[in-house]
Amino acid sequence: MPKRVDHHARRTLIADALMRVAADRGLEAVSLRHVAAEAGVSTGMVQHYFRTKDEMMTFAMETVGERTEARLTAAVEALGESPAPKALVRTLLTGLLPLDEPRRAEGRVALAFLAYSAARPRVAAALREDAAGMREVLAGRIRAAQDAGDAPEELDPDHAATALLALVDGLGVHVLGEHYAPETALAVLDAHLDTVFGPSPH
Amino acid sequence: MPKRVDHHARRTLIADALMRVAADRGLEAVSLRHVAAEAGVSTGMVQHYFRTKDEMMTFAMETVGERTEARLTAAVEALGESPAPKALVRTLLTGLLPLDEPRRAEGRVALAFLAYSAARPRVAAALREDAAGMREVLAGRIRAAQDAGDAPEELDPDHAATALLALVDGLGVHVLGEHYAPETALAVLDAHLDTVFGPSPH
């Protein structure tokens, strides 16, 4: 009888080890052997998840993507049924900011992936799709706010959504570089959300 | 008599070679030997400019910083004396977007540096100062527009400046990742500038 293997647990073990060594060294300096040593497993097991640098970078970005999605889903569910567009958008966008250490570590991995994939457009394809999906969600909520009379009609929802995601990614990069405190990034995001959706209590 | 050495020409030679290999391979994969081979000089000469990975990343970022500053200075001078705050701000910010291939190459280097320095705050110090200086310039122009009645009084100039720089850096990252065309980034920036300074012909 073949051994039963918990693939989810194994994947989580490798992904956790990769995130830890990436946080210490920077993802660009990490090798398969580093990850195997950190996870306490054979390099052969790590190779099951990635063999090349491209595959490692993609695996790391998938890990960050899955964790971000799980966090955003939980945060949106906590808003209850039919949240107001502004509350939903704010929850999604603050969920993308590196406001605590686990998210800082994920942000550093995302930044390393962005830098790596900027010279390798093929590697960046999944990220492009994720970003397009997020822009669509944001544009949909802006349209809903416009329909409800809660956002200016003259706003182009697609441009406004593109601006929101670019703003949050830029704020995230600056917070990771310690240009200013996470609180400043939040205040700047809130001021911008007010220009899109009008001022409102959070 | 010692040989006379044109340090500026030599530095430019090394910097150009570094930018070219970084554009091909991604900066994180570049070594001293790659740069020496590309420049057609000895590794010893390259070592005069950087010896360690930290020094190479810093040298690359300084190169990008100097080229960006020269480009921005020329663009601002072309505006003539006492340009309107909105025109000045737009000129500075569009100068930071990766709208052509040389600026895309510089943008990729900047992204690699950001990723590298996110795990090494000491290396990031110069970048932090540059960004703070740019935010101050932007905030000053927003204050000037407020004084002239051309920007809403309720705007916090520091927050608005932080948002502008984050927006442009985020747009730049997305354009480098080919999430959308440079023209989209420009249109989004212009829409945002209109919310800060009011609509106006460019």
mmCIF file of C-alpha atoms in Angstrom:
data_model
loop_
_atom_site.group_PDB
_atom_site.id
_atom_site.type_symbol
_atom_site.label_atom_id
_atom_site.label_comp_id
_atom_site.label_asym_id
_atom_site.label_seq_id
_atom_site.Cartn_x
_atom_site.Cartn_y
_atom_site.Cartn_z
ATOM 1 C CA MET A 1 0.000 0.000 0.000
ATOM 2 C CA PRO A 2 1.454 3.397 -0.899
ATOM 3 C CA LYS A 3 2.133 5.810 1.921
ATOM 4 C CA ARG A 4 -0.583 8.386 2.339
ATOM 5 C CA VAL A 5 0.789 11.886 1.982
ATOM 6 C CA ASP A 6 -0.950 15.012 3.186
ATOM 7 C CA HIS A 7 -0.097 17.225 0.238
ATOM 8 C CA HIS A 8 -1.675 20.292 1.744
ATOM 9 C CA ALA A 9 0.372 19.975 4.958
ATOM 10 C CA ARG A 10 3.549 19.316 2.985
ATOM 11 C CA ARG A 11 2.969 22.274 0.719
ATOM 12 C CA THR A 12 2.289 24.484 3.744
ATOM 13 C CA LEU A 13 5.517 23.259 5.394
ATOM 14 C CA ILE A 14 7.585 24.145 2.309
ATOM 15 C CA ALA A 15 5.786 27.444 1.769
ATOM 16 C CA ASP A 16 6.327 28.473 5.416
ATOM 17 C CA ALA A 17 10.034 27.635 5.191
ATOM 18 C CA LEU A 18 10.368 29.584 1.942
ATOM 19 C CA MET A 19 8.644 32.617 3.473
ATOM 20 C CA ARG A 20 10.952 32.521 6.520
ATOM 21 C CA VAL A 21 14.215 32.321 4.564
ATOM 22 C CA ALA A 22 12.949 34.929 2.102
ATOM 23 C CA ALA A 23 12.152 37.274 5.003
ATOM 24 C CA ASP A 24 15.698 36.788 6.383
ATOM 25 C CA ARG A 25 17.766 36.961 3.196
ATOM 26 C CA GLY A 26 15.542 38.477 0.565
ATOM 27 C CA LEU A 27 13.858 36.111 -1.865
ATOM 28 C CA GLU A 28 16.393 36.747 -4.640
ATOM 29 C CA ALA A 29 19.163 35.167 -2.528
ATOM 30 C CA VAL A 30 17.214 32.028 -1.561
ATOM 31 C CA SER A 31 18.049 28.593 -2.983
ATOM 32 C CA LEU A 32 16.334 25.228 -2.934
ATOM 33 C CA ARG A 33 18.892 24.023 -0.369
ATOM 34 C CA HIS A 34 18.153 26.912 1.992
ATOM 35 C CA VAL A 35 14.458 26.080 1.911
ATOM 36 C CA ALA A 36 15.053 22.348 2.436
ATOM 37 C CA ALA A 37 17.325 23.036 5.428
ATOM 38 C CA GLU A 38 14.815 25.478 6.934
ATOM 39 C CA ALA A 39 11.923 23.033 6.468
ATOM 40 C CA GLY A 40 14.008 20.092 7.755
ATOM 41 C CA VAL A 41 13.239 17.999 4.674
ATOM 42 C CA SER A 42 15.228 16.671 1.707
ATOM 43 C CA THR A 43 15.994 18.851 -1.297
ATOM 44 C CA GLY A 44 14.140 16.168 -3.284
ATOM 45 C CA MET A 45 10.916 17.006 -1.466
ATOM 46 C CA VAL A 46 11.381 20.721 -2.075
ATOM 47 C CA GLN A 47 12.024 19.958 -5.764
ATOM 48 C CA HIS A 48 8.566 18.491 -5.939
ATOM 49 C CA TYR A 49 7.274 22.075 -5.537
ATOM 50 C CA PHE A 50 9.903 23.945 -7.529
ATOM 51 C CA ARG A 51 13.089 23.032 -9.408
ATOM 52 C CA THR A 52 14.129 26.266 -11.079
ATOM 53 C CA LYS A 53 14.421 29.882 -9.969
ATOM 54 C CA ASP A 54 11.368 30.753 -12.086
ATOM 55 C CA GLU A 55 9.378 27.994 -10.369
ATOM 56 C CA MET A 56 10.538 29.066 -6.914
ATOM 57 C CA MET A 57 9.561 32.679 -7.535
ATOM 58 C CA THR A 58 6.186 31.551 -8.866
ATOM 59 C CA PHE A 59 5.641 29.214 -5.893
ATOM 60 C CA ALA A 60 6.469 32.065 -3.487
ATOM 61 C CA MET A 61 4.084 34.425 -5.253
ATOM 62 C CA GLU A 62 1.326 31.766 -5.279
ATOM 63 C CA THR A 63 1.850 31.326 -1.545
ATOM 64 C CA VAL A 64 1.503 35.067 -0.951
ATOM 65 C CA GLY A 65 -1.505 35.172 -3.293
ATOM 66 C CA GLU A 66 -3.293 32.340 -1.467
ATOM 67 C CA ARG A 67 -2.631 33.869 1.954
ATOM 68 C CA THR A 68 -3.731 37.305 0.815
ATOM 69 C CA GLU A 69 -6.900 35.901 -0.725
ATOM 70 C CA ALA A 70 -7.755 33.939 2.441
ATOM 71 C CA ARG A 71 -7.217 37.064 4.557
ATOM 72 C CA LEU A 72 -9.283 39.278 2.262
ATOM 73 C CA THR A 73 -12.104 36.717 2.084
ATOM 74 C CA ALA A 74 -12.261 36.487 5.880
ATOM 75 C CA ALA A 75 -12.185 40.278 6.248
ATOM 76 C CA VAL A 76 -14.964 40.747 3.689
ATOM 77 C CA GLU A 77 -17.093 38.019 5.323
ATOM 78 C CA ALA A 78 -16.699 39.830 8.657
ATOM 79 C CA LEU A 79 -18.438 42.848 7.085
ATOM 80 C CA GLY A 80 -21.712 40.867 6.952
ATOM 81 C CA GLU A 81 -24.135 40.745 4.038
ATOM 82 C CA SER A 82 -24.271 43.531 1.446
ATOM 83 C CA PRO A 83 -21.614 45.846 2.876
ATOM 84 C CA ALA A 84 -21.516 49.422 1.550
ATOM 85 C CA PRO A 85 -19.201 49.792 -1.476
ATOM 86 C CA LYS A 86 -16.808 52.088 0.400
ATOM 87 C CA ALA A 87 -16.512 49.697 3.371
ATOM 88 C CA LEU A 88 -15.864 46.776 1.029
ATOM 89 C CA VAL A 89 -13.240 48.654 -1.000
ATOM 90 C CA ARG A 90 -11.515 49.911 2.153
ATOM 91 C CA THR A 91 -11.414 46.388 3.601
ATOM 92 C CA LEU A 92 -9.877 44.967 0.418
ATOM 93 C CA LEU A 93 -7.286 47.729 0.089
ATOM 94 C CA THR A 94 -6.189 47.882 3.728
ATOM 95 C CA GLY A 95 -5.838 44.078 3.484
ATOM 96 C CA LEU A 96 -3.147 44.681 0.852
ATOM 97 C CA LEU A 97 -1.099 47.118 2.968
ATOM 98 C CA PRO A 98 1.897 45.732 4.947
ATOM 99 C CA LEU A 99 0.486 46.753 8.343
ATOM 100 C CA ASP A 100 1.970 43.929 10.458
ATOM 101 C CA GLU A 101 5.007 41.648 10.309
ATOM 102 C CA PRO A 102 3.440 38.676 8.449
ATOM 103 C CA ARG A 103 2.123 41.056 5.811
ATOM 104 C CA ARG A 104 5.502 42.855 5.657
ATOM 105 C CA ALA A 105 7.138 39.484 4.934
ATOM 106 C CA GLU A 106 4.541 38.792 2.231
ATOM 107 C CA GLY A 107 5.036 42.289 0.850
ATOM 108 C CA ARG A 108 8.794 41.746 0.573
ATOM 109 C CA VAL A 109 8.181 38.507 -1.324
ATOM 110 C CA ALA A 110 5.719 40.276 -3.631
ATOM 111 C CA LEU A 111 8.253 43.054 -4.254
ATOM 112 C CA ALA A 112 10.997 40.515 -5.011
ATOM 113 C CA PHE A 113 8.624 38.764 -7.402
ATOM 114 C CA LEU A 114 7.730 42.043 -9.108
ATOM 115 C CA ALA A 115 11.404 42.907 -9.558
ATOM 116 C CA TYR A 116 12.200 39.409 -10.829
ATOM 117 C CA SER A 117 9.266 39.245 -13.212
ATOM 118 C CA ALA A 118 9.718 42.791 -14.588
ATOM 119 C CA ALA A 119 12.504 41.387 -16.798
ATOM 120 C CA ARG A 120 10.515 38.157 -17.436
ATOM 121 C CA PRO A 121 6.981 39.001 -18.612
ATOM 122 C CA ARG A 122 6.040 35.297 -18.987
ATOM 123 C CA VAL A 123 6.609 34.724 -15.256
ATOM 124 C CA ALA A 124 4.415 37.739 -14.479
ATOM 125 C CA ALA A 125 1.296 36.439 -16.251
ATOM 126 C CA ALA A 126 -0.515 35.126 -13.141
ATOM 127 C CA LEU A 127 0.122 38.367 -11.286
ATOM 128 C CA ARG A 128 -1.302 40.363 -14.192
ATOM 129 C CA GLU A 129 -4.494 38.294 -14.059
ATOM 130 C CA ASP A 130 -4.815 38.715 -10.282
ATOM 131 C CA ALA A 131 -4.345 42.470 -10.560
ATOM 132 C CA ALA A 132 -6.882 42.695 -13.396
ATOM 133 C CA GLY A 133 -9.382 40.730 -11.279
ATOM 134 C CA MET A 134 -8.862 43.070 -8.335
ATOM 135 C CA ARG A 135 -9.276 46.169 -10.532
ATOM 136 C CA GLU A 136 -12.544 44.705 -11.853
ATOM 137 C CA VAL A 137 -13.882 44.130 -8.343
ATOM 138 C CA LEU A 138 -12.959 47.685 -7.332
ATOM 139 C CA ALA A 139 -14.470 49.197 -10.502
ATOM 140 C CA GLY A 140 -17.682 47.219 -9.865
ATOM 141 C CA ARG A 141 -17.976 48.645 -6.339
ATOM 142 C CA ILE A 142 -17.323 52.170 -7.636
ATOM 143 C CA ARG A 143 -20.102 51.675 -10.230
ATOM 144 C CA ALA A 144 -22.431 50.426 -7.477
ATOM 145 C CA ALA A 145 -21.660 53.537 -5.422
ATOM 146 C CA GLN A 146 -22.353 55.729 -8.463
ATOM 147 C CA ASP A 147 -25.697 53.949 -9.026
ATOM 148 C CA ALA A 148 -26.585 54.614 -5.383
ATOM 149 C CA GLY A 149 -25.596 58.283 -5.711
ATOM 150 C CA ASP A 150 -22.631 57.776 -3.335
ATOM 151 C CA ALA A 151 -19.810 58.486 -5.789
ATOM 152 C CA PRO A 152 -19.427 61.299 -8.356
ATOM 153 C CA GLU A 153 -20.942 60.406 -11.735
ATOM 154 C CA GLU A 154 -18.069 62.006 -13.655
ATOM 155 C CA LEU A 155 -15.615 59.480 -12.176
ATOM 156 C CA ASP A 156 -14.358 56.865 -14.671
ATOM 157 C CA PRO A 157 -14.729 53.645 -12.620
ATOM 158 C CA ASP A 158 -11.924 51.809 -14.431
ATOM 159 C CA HIS A 159 -9.451 54.672 -14.035
ATOM 160 C CA ALA A 160 -10.493 55.174 -10.409
ATOM 161 C CA ALA A 161 -9.994 51.447 -9.703
ATOM 162 C CA THR A 162 -6.585 51.482 -11.419
ATOM 163 C CA ALA A 163 -5.601 54.511 -9.329
ATOM 164 C CA LEU A 164 -6.734 52.849 -6.079
ATOM 165 C CA LEU A 165 -4.717 49.681 -6.681
ATOM 166 C CA ALA A 166 -1.647 51.642 -7.835
ATOM 167 C CA LEU A 167 -1.931 53.913 -4.788
ATOM 168 C CA VAL A 168 -2.088 50.966 -2.385
ATOM 169 C CA ASP A 169 0.805 49.160 -4.077
ATOM 170 C CA GLY A 170 2.871 52.365 -4.020
ATOM 171 C CA LEU A 171 2.049 52.999 -0.360
ATOM 172 C CA GLY A 172 2.983 49.373 0.379
ATOM 173 C CA VAL A 173 6.369 49.765 -1.325
ATOM 174 C CA HIS A 174 7.073 52.968 0.641
ATOM 175 C CA VAL A 175 6.031 51.400 3.951
ATOM 176 C CA LEU A 176 8.283 48.379 3.253
ATOM 177 C CA GLY A 177 11.140 50.818 2.551
ATOM 178 C CA GLU A 178 10.342 52.543 5.865
ATOM 179 C CA HIS A 179 9.702 55.867 4.119
ATOM 180 C CA TYR A 180 6.876 56.426 6.588
ATOM 181 C CA ALA A 181 4.758 54.634 9.156
ATOM 182 C CA PRO A 182 1.896 52.279 8.249
ATOM 183 C CA GLU A 183 -0.457 54.775 9.955
ATOM 184 C CA THR A 184 0.519 57.448 7.435
ATOM 185 C CA ALA A 185 -0.251 55.072 4.562
ATOM 186 C CA LEU A 186 -3.669 54.344 6.085
ATOM 187 C CA ALA A 187 -4.438 58.047 6.530
ATOM 188 C CA VAL A 188 -3.433 58.757 2.909
ATOM 189 C CA LEU A 189 -5.576 55.871 1.669
ATOM 190 C CA ASP A 190 -8.557 57.105 3.702
ATOM 191 C CA ALA A 191 -8.176 60.645 2.358
ATOM 192 C CA HIS A 192 -8.153 59.222 -1.178
ATOM 193 C CA LEU A 193 -11.187 57.013 -0.520
ATOM 194 C CA ASP A 194 -13.013 60.136 0.655
ATOM 195 C CA THR A 195 -12.389 61.751 -2.745
ATOM 196 C CA VAL A 196 -13.870 58.683 -4.473
ATOM 197 C CA PHE A 197 -16.788 57.847 -2.198
ATOM 198 C CA GLY A 198 -17.254 61.055 -0.235
ATOM 199 C CA PRO A 199 -16.334 61.429 3.447
ATOM 200 C CA SER A 200 -17.959 58.945 5.817
ATOM 201 C CA PRO A 201 -17.253 57.468 9.252
ATOM 202 C CA HIS A 202 -15.367 54.167 9.156
ATOM 203 C CA MET B 1 53.848 61.531 -13.995
ATOM 204 C CA PRO B 2 50.672 59.660 -13.070
ATOM 205 C CA LYS B 3 48.212 58.834 -15.837
ATOM 206 C CA ARG B 4 45.349 61.245 -16.050
ATOM 207 C CA VAL B 5 42.061 59.451 -15.633
ATOM 208 C CA ASP B 6 38.706 60.834 -16.646
ATOM 209 C CA HIS B 7 36.726 59.599 -13.640
ATOM 210 C CA HIS B 8 33.421 60.831 -14.939
ATOM 211 C CA ALA B 9 33.836 58.992 -18.266
ATOM 212 C CA ARG B 10 34.962 55.833 -16.474
ATOM 213 C CA ARG B 11 32.078 55.948 -14.063
ATOM 214 C CA THR B 12 29.648 56.468 -16.947
ATOM 215 C CA LEU B 13 31.184 53.496 -18.812
ATOM 216 C CA ILE B 14 30.707 51.200 -15.801
ATOM 217 C CA ALA B 15 27.245 52.558 -15.035
ATOM 218 C CA ASP B 16 26.104 52.041 -18.652
ATOM 219 C CA ALA B 17 27.400 48.456 -18.625
ATOM 220 C CA LEU B 18 25.671 47.749 -15.324
ATOM 221 C CA MET B 19 22.388 49.150 -16.641
ATOM 222 C CA ARG B 20 22.610 47.011 -19.793
ATOM 223 C CA VAL B 21 23.301 43.712 -18.004
ATOM 224 C CA ALA B 22 20.673 44.536 -15.382
ATOM 225 C CA ALA B 23 18.104 45.148 -18.147
ATOM 226 C CA ASP B 24 18.966 41.758 -19.724
ATOM 227 C CA ARG B 25 19.201 39.548 -16.644
ATOM 228 C CA GLY B 26 17.540 41.440 -13.857
ATOM 229 C CA LEU B 27 19.795 43.309 -11.438
ATOM 230 C CA GLU B 28 19.612 40.604 -8.753
ATOM 231 C CA ALA B 29 21.417 38.145 -11.068
ATOM 232 C CA VAL B 30 24.250 40.507 -12.055
ATOM 233 C CA SER B 31 27.823 40.049 -10.832
ATOM 234 C CA LEU B 32 30.943 42.180 -10.949
ATOM 235 C CA ARG B 33 32.332 39.893 -13.675
ATOM 236 C CA HIS B 34 29.257 40.371 -15.869
ATOM 237 C CA VAL B 35 29.636 44.128 -15.646
ATOM 238 C CA ALA B 36 33.382 44.019 -16.358
ATOM 239 C CA ALA B 37 32.818 41.805 -19.430
ATOM 240 C CA GLU B 38 30.042 44.051 -20.721
ATOM 241 C CA ALA B 39 32.138 47.203 -20.214
ATOM 242 C CA GLY B 40 35.235 45.563 -21.710
ATOM 243 C CA VAL B 41 37.343 46.460 -18.669
ATOM 244 C CA SER B 42 39.047 44.523 -15.867
ATOM 245 C CA THR B 43 37.136 43.354 -12.808
ATOM 246 C CA GLY B 44 39.640 45.441 -10.854
ATOM 247 C CA MET B 45 38.359 48.611 -12.460
ATOM 248 C CA VAL B 46 34.763 47.660 -11.738
ATOM 249 C CA GLN B 47 35.759 46.970 -8.133
ATOM 250 C CA HIS B 48 36.803 50.588 -7.860
ATOM 251 C CA TYR B 49 33.079 51.439 -8.048
ATOM 252 C CA PHE B 50 31.634 48.511 -6.096
ATOM 253 C CA ARG B 51 33.045 45.435 -4.407
ATOM 254 C CA THR B 52 30.039 43.895 -2.674
ATOM 255 C CA LYS B 53 26.450 43.184 -3.650
ATOM 256 C CA ASP B 54 25.314 46.014 -1.344
ATOM 257 C CA GLU B 55 27.715 48.414 -3.083
ATOM 258 C CA MET B 56 26.632 47.276 -6.540
ATOM 259 C CA MET B 57 22.952 47.758 -5.725
ATOM 260 C CA THR B 58 23.719 51.189 -4.269
ATOM 261 C CA PHE B 59 25.831 52.153 -7.313
ATOM 262 C CA ALA B 60 22.993 51.067 -9.642
ATOM 263 C CA MET B 61 20.449 53.071 -7.669
ATOM 264 C CA GLU B 62 22.730 56.124 -7.614
ATOM 265 C CA THR B 63 23.051 55.820 -11.394
ATOM 266 C CA VAL B 64 19.283 55.715 -11.800
ATOM 267 C CA GLY B 65 18.914 58.574 -9.324
ATOM 268 C CA GLU B 66 21.414 60.788 -11.176
ATOM 269 C CA ARG B 67 19.813 60.096 -14.561
ATOM 270 C CA THR B 68 16.334 60.697 -13.229
ATOM 271 C CA GLU B 69 17.398 63.956 -11.603
ATOM 272 C CA ALA B 70 19.086 65.169 -14.814
ATOM 273 C CA ARG B 71 15.957 64.323 -16.804
ATOM 274 C CA LEU B 72 13.622 66.023 -14.322
ATOM 275 C CA THR B 73 15.813 69.116 -14.124
ATOM 276 C CA ALA B 74 15.841 69.465 -17.930
ATOM 277 C CA ALA B 75 12.066 68.936 -18.127
ATOM 278 C CA VAL B 76 11.394 71.521 -15.416
ATOM 279 C CA GLU B 77 13.748 74.048 -17.072
ATOM 280 C CA ALA B 78 11.838 73.574 -20.336
ATOM 281 C CA LEU B 79 8.717 74.859 -18.544
ATOM 282 C CA GLY B 80 10.266 78.335 -18.341
ATOM 283 C CA GLU B 81 10.230 80.646 -15.335
ATOM 284 C CA SER B 82 7.571 80.347 -12.615
ATOM 285 C CA PRO B 83 5.546 77.458 -14.069
ATOM 286 C CA ALA B 84 2.091 76.860 -12.619
ATOM 287 C CA PRO B 85 2.149 74.384 -9.683
ATOM 288 C CA LYS B 86 0.070 71.812 -11.575
ATOM 289 C CA ALA B 87 2.347 71.939 -14.639
ATOM 290 C CA LEU B 88 5.426 71.552 -12.469
ATOM 291 C CA VAL B 89 3.982 68.649 -10.490
ATOM 292 C CA ARG B 90 2.800 66.905 -13.665
ATOM 293 C CA THR B 91 6.235 67.312 -15.251
ATOM 294 C CA LEU B 92 7.981 65.823 -12.206
ATOM 295 C CA LEU B 93 5.579 62.896 -11.888
ATOM 296 C CA THR B 94 5.386 61.937 -15.568
ATOM 297 C CA GLY B 95 9.213 62.057 -15.514
ATOM 298 C CA LEU B 96 9.064 59.209 -12.987
ATOM 299 C CA LEU B 97 6.812 56.959 -15.099
ATOM 300 C CA PRO B 98 8.468 54.255 -17.270
ATOM 301 C CA LEU B 99 7.107 55.652 -20.546
ATOM 302 C CA ASP B 100 9.996 54.639 -22.849
ATOM 303 C CA GLU B 101 12.637 51.905 -22.947
ATOM 304 C CA PRO B 102 15.483 53.759 -21.141
ATOM 305 C CA ARG B 103 13.074 54.649 -18.340
ATOM 306 C CA ARG B 104 11.729 51.068 -18.281
ATOM 307 C CA ALA B 105 15.299 49.837 -17.773
ATOM 308 C CA GLU B 106 15.797 52.386 -14.981
ATOM 309 C CA GLY B 107 12.471 51.394 -13.485
ATOM 310 C CA ARG B 108 13.483 47.729 -13.406
ATOM 311 C CA VAL B 109 16.698 48.660 -11.612
ATOM 312 C CA ALA B 110 14.760 50.781 -9.122
ATOM 313 C CA LEU B 111 12.347 47.902 -8.502
ATOM 314 C CA ALA B 112 15.235 45.465 -7.987
ATOM 315 C CA PHE B 113 16.789 47.927 -5.557
ATOM 316 C CA LEU B 114 13.515 48.343 -3.670
ATOM 317 C CA ALA B 115 13.143 44.566 -3.370
ATOM 318 C CA TYR B 116 16.761 44.165 -2.291
ATOM 319 C CA SER B 117 16.689 46.985 0.233
ATOM 320 C CA ALA B 118 13.300 46.038 1.731
ATOM 321 C CA ALA B 119 15.141 43.363 3.744
ATOM 322 C CA ARG B 120 18.119 45.736 4.346
ATOM 323 C CA PRO B 121 16.911 49.075 5.728
ATOM 324 C CA ARG B 122 20.484 50.441 5.974
ATOM 325 C CA VAL B 123 20.945 50.107 2.204
ATOM 326 C CA ALA B 124 17.646 51.929 1.650
ATOM 327 C CA ALA B 125 18.617 55.103 3.533
ATOM 328 C CA ALA B 126 19.545 57.196 0.458
ATOM 329 C CA LEU B 127 16.337 56.236 -1.295
ATOM 330 C CA ARG B 128 14.320 57.292 1.757
ATOM 331 C CA GLU B 129 15.963 60.718 1.704
ATOM 332 C CA ASP B 130 15.330 61.134 -2.047
ATOM 333 C CA ALA B 131 11.680 60.185 -1.624
ATOM 334 C CA ALA B 132 11.275 62.558 1.329
ATOM 335 C CA GLY B 133 12.810 65.369 -0.734
ATOM 336 C CA MET B 134 10.413 64.698 -3.611
ATOM 337 C CA ARG B 135 7.401 64.614 -1.266
ATOM 338 C CA GLU B 136 8.498 67.982 0.156
ATOM 339 C CA VAL B 137 8.740 69.541 -3.311
ATOM 340 C CA LEU B 138 5.278 68.208 -4.206
ATOM 341 C CA ALA B 139 3.750 69.390 -0.926
ATOM 342 C CA GLY B 140 5.289 72.848 -1.491
ATOM 343 C CA ARG B 141 3.669 73.100 -4.922
ATOM 344 C CA ILE B 142 0.310 71.964 -3.521
ATOM 345 C CA ARG B 143 0.587 74.676 -0.822
ATOM 346 C CA ALA B 144 1.404 77.259 -3.502
ATOM 347 C CA ALA B 145 -1.679 76.187 -5.469
ATOM 348 C CA GLN B 146 -3.786 76.476 -2.311
ATOM 349 C CA ASP B 147 -2.417 79.975 -1.655
ATOM 350 C CA ALA B 148 -3.356 80.947 -5.229
ATOM 351 C CA GLY B 149 -6.844 79.488 -4.779
ATOM 352 C CA ASP B 150 -6.104 76.722 -7.322
ATOM 353 C CA ALA B 151 -6.346 73.723 -4.959
ATOM 354 C CA PRO B 152 -8.955 72.878 -2.314
ATOM 355 C CA GLU B 153 -8.102 74.351 1.087
ATOM 356 C CA GLU B 154 -9.238 71.223 2.925
ATOM 357 C CA LEU B 155 -6.514 69.163 1.236
ATOM 358 C CA ASP B 156 -3.642 68.134 3.552
ATOM 359 C CA PRO B 157 -0.592 68.991 1.389
ATOM 360 C CA ASP B 158 1.667 66.369 2.993
ATOM 361 C CA HIS B 159 -0.883 63.585 2.599
ATOM 362 C CA ALA B 160 -1.692 64.693 -0.955
ATOM 363 C CA ALA B 161 2.033 64.697 -1.825
ATOM 364 C CA THR B 162 2.502 61.241 -0.289
ATOM 365 C CA ALA B 163 -0.484 59.980 -2.291
ATOM 366 C CA LEU B 164 0.874 61.448 -5.546
ATOM 367 C CA LEU B 165 4.284 59.820 -5.180
ATOM 368 C CA ALA B 166 2.775 56.483 -4.099
ATOM 369 C CA LEU B 167 0.347 56.604 -7.018
ATOM 370 C CA VAL B 168 3.127 57.235 -9.532
ATOM 371 C CA ASP B 169 5.358 54.522 -8.066
ATOM 372 C CA GLY B 170 2.425 52.075 -8.077
ATOM 373 C CA LEU B 171 1.527 52.973 -11.670
ATOM 374 C CA GLY B 172 5.189 52.524 -12.608
ATOM 375 C CA VAL B 173 5.309 49.052 -11.045
ATOM 376 C CA HIS B 174 2.141 48.037 -12.903
ATOM 377 C CA VAL B 175 3.396 49.405 -16.223
ATOM 378 C CA LEU B 176 6.700 47.527 -15.762
ATOM 379 C CA GLY B 177 4.678 44.350 -15.097
ATOM 380 C CA GLU B 178 2.719 45.079 -18.301
ATOM 381 C CA HIS B 179 -0.569 45.220 -16.382
ATOM 382 C CA TYR B 180 -1.610 48.047 -18.687
ATOM 383 C CA ALA B 181 -0.205 50.467 -21.233
ATOM 384 C CA PRO B 182 1.811 53.572 -20.285
ATOM 385 C CA GLU B 183 -1.025 55.675 -21.767
ATOM 386 C CA THR B 184 -3.440 54.262 -19.178
ATOM 387 C CA ALA B 185 -1.050 55.197 -16.380
ATOM 388 C CA LEU B 186 -0.810 58.736 -17.766
ATOM 389 C CA ALA B 187 -4.605 59.049 -18.014
ATOM 390 C CA VAL B 188 -4.998 57.816 -14.422
ATOM 391 C CA LEU B 189 -2.351 60.256 -13.197
ATOM 392 C CA ASP B 190 -4.040 63.134 -15.038
ATOM 393 C CA ALA B 191 -7.440 62.250 -13.557
ATOM 394 C CA HIS B 192 -5.858 62.259 -10.106
ATOM 395 C CA LEU B 193 -4.072 65.577 -10.703
ATOM 396 C CA ASP B 194 -7.447 67.054 -11.655
ATOM 397 C CA THR B 195 -8.813 66.075 -8.224
ATOM 398 C CA VAL B 196 -5.868 67.857 -6.551
ATOM 399 C CA PHE B 197 -5.507 70.959 -8.743
ATOM 400 C CA GLY B 198 -8.835 71.098 -10.550
ATOM 401 C CA PRO B 199 -9.289 70.305 -14.250
ATOM 402 C CA SER B 200 -7.134 72.302 -16.654
ATOM 403 C CA PRO B 201 -5.754 71.948 -20.179
ATOM 404 C CA HIS B 202 -2.288 70.391 -20.306
#
